[in-house]
Short mmCIF file of C-alpha atoms in Angstrom, two decimals:
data_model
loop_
_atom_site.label_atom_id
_atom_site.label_comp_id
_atom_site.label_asym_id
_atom_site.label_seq_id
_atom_site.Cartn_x
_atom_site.Cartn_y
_atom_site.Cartn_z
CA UNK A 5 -61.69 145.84 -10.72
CA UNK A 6 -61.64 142.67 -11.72
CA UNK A 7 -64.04 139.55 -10.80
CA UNK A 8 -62.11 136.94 -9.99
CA UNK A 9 -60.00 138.96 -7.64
CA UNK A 10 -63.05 139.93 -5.87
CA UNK A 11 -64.19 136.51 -5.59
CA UNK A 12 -62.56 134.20 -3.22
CA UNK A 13 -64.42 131.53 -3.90
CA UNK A 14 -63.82 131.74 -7.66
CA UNK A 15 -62.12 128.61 -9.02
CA UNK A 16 -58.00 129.29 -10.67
CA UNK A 17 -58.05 129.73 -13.93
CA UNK A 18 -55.63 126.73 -15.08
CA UNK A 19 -55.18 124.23 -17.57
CA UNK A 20 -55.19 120.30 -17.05
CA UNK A 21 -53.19 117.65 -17.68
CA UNK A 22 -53.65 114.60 -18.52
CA UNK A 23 -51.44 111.98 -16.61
CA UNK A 24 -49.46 110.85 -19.31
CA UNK A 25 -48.54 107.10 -19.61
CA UNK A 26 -44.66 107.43 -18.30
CA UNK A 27 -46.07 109.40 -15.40
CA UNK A 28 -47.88 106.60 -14.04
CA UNK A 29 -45.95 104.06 -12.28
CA UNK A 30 -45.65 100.35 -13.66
CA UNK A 31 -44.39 97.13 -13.04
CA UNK A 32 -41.22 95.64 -14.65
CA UNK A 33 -41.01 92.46 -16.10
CA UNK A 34 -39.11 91.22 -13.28
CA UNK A 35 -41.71 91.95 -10.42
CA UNK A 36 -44.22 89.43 -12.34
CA UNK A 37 -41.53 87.20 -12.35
CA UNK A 38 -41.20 87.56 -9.11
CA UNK A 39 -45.01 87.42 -8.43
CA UNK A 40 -45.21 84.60 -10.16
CA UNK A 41 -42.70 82.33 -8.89
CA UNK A 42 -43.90 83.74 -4.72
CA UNK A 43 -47.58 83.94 -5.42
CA UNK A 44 -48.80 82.01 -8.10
CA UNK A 45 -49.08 83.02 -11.59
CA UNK A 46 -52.56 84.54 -10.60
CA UNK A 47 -50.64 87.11 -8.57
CA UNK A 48 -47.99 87.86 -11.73
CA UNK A 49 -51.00 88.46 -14.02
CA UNK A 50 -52.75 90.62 -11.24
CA UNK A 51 -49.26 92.88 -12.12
CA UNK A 52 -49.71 92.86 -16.00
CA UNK A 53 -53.48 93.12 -15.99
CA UNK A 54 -52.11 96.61 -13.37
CA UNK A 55 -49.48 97.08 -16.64
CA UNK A 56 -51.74 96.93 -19.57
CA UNK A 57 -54.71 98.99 -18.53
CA UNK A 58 -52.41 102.01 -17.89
CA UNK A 59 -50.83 101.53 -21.12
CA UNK A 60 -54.13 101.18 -22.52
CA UNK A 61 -54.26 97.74 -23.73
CA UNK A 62 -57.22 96.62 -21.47
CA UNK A 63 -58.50 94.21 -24.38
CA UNK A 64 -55.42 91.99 -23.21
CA UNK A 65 -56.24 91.96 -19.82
CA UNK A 66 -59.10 88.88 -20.49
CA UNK A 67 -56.34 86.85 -21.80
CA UNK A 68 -53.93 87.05 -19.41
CA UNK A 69 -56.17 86.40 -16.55
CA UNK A 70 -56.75 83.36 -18.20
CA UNK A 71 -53.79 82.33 -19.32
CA UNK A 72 -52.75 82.49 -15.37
CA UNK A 73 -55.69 80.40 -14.34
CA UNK A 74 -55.10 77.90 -17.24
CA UNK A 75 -51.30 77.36 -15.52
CA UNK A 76 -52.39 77.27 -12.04
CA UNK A 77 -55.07 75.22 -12.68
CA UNK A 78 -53.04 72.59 -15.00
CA UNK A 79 -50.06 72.36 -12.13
CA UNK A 80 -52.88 72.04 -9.28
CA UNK A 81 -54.08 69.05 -11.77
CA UNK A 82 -50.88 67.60 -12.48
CA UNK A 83 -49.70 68.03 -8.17
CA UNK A 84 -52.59 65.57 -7.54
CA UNK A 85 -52.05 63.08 -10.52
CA UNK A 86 -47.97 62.31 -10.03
CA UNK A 87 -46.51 61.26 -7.42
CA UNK A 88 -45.40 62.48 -4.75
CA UNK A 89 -41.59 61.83 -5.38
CA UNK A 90 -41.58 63.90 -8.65
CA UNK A 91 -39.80 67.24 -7.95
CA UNK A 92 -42.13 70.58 -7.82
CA UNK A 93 -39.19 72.71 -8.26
CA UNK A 94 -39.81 72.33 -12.74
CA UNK A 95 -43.11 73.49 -12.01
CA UNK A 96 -42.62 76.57 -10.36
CA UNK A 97 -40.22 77.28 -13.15
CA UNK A 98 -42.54 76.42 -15.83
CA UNK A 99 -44.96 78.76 -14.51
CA UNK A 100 -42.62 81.58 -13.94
CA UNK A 101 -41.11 80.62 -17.59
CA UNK A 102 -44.82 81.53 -18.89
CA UNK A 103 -45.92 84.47 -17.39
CA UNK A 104 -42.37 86.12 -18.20
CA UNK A 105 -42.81 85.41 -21.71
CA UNK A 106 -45.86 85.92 -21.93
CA UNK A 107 -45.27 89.81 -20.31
CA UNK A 108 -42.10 90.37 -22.94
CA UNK A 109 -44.47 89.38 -25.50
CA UNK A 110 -47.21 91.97 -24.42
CA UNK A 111 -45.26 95.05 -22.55
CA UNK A 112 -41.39 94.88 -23.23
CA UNK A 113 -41.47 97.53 -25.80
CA UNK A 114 -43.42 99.75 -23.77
CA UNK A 115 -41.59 99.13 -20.61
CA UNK A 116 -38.20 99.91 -22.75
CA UNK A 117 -39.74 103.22 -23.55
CA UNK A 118 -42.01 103.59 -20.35
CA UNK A 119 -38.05 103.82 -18.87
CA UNK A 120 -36.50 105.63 -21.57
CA UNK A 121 -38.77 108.41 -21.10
CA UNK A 122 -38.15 108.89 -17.57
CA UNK A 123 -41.13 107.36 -16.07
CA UNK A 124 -41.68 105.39 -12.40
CA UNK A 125 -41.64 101.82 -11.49
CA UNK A 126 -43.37 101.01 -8.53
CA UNK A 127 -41.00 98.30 -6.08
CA UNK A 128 -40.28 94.66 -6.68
CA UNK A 129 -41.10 94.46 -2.61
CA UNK A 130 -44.74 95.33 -3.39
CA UNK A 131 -44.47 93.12 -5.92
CA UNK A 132 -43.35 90.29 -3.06
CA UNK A 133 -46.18 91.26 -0.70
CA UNK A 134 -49.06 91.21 -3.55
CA UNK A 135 -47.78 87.80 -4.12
CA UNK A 136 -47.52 86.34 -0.98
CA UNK A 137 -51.29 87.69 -0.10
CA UNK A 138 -52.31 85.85 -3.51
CA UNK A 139 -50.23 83.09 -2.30
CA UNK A 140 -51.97 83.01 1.16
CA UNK A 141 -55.28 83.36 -0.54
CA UNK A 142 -54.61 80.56 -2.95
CA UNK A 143 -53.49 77.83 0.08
CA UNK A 144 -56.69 79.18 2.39
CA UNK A 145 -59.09 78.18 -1.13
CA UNK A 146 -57.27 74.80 -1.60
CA UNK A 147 -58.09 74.33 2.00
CA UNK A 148 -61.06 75.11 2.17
CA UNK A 149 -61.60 72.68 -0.56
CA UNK A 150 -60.04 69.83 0.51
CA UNK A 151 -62.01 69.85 3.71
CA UNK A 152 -65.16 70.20 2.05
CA UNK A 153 -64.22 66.87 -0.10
CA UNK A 154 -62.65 65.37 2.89
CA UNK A 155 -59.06 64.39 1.04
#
């Protein structure tokens, strides 16, 4: 007789997988977009940072974190310095302009073959809802600061 069939307890004799990189679901290009332009460009480079360290480029992720904080913080900057006639709409656009190239720089290839080999995308409406909670989080921190300087 043999052990293992005596043996409940006795763990399966199998061999394990690795998840493989087009098993794991990513983010397209067009969800940072789109977390970009709803939740600031912290919220699109939440979404990359998510892309690169399951294609194994986590040495990027420094870099794009603060490439995002460099645009928020330079259209928070220029929002209090102009007037408040000037049009927001070009900043939003420049922001979203960024982060999109700055994702097809990094990822596009390995979206294209992330696709190509079958794998998962996870929704553009979880994209939407991460960036309206960054969004939220981002007005309740300019808040909070501008009733601790009293503007």
């Amino acid at each position: 007789m043999d052990v293992q069939q005596d043996n409940p307890f006795q763990t399966p004799q199998a061999d394990l997988q690795q998840a493989s990189a087009s098993t794991l679901p990513l983010y397209r290009i067009a969800a940072v977009g789109l977390g970009t332009f709803l939740g600031t460009p912290l919220a699109g480079a939440w979404m990359l940072a998510h892309n690169l360290q399951l294609l194994g480029k986590a040495d990027r992720v420094a870099m794009v974190w603060g490439v995002a904080v460099c645009l928020l913080a330079l259209t928070l900057a220029l929002a209090f310095v102009l007037p408040e006639e000037v049009p927001t709409l070009p900043f939003a656009i420049g922001q979203l302009l960024g982060m999109v190239m700055l994702a097809k720089h990094l990822i596009e290839a390995d979206i294209q073959q992330h696709a190509a080999a079958g794998g998962t995308f996870l929704s553009n409406w979880r994209a939407a809802g991460i960036a309206v909670l960054f969004s939220i989080a981002v007005m309740a921190l300019l808040f909070a600061v501008l009733m601790i300087l009293d503007v």
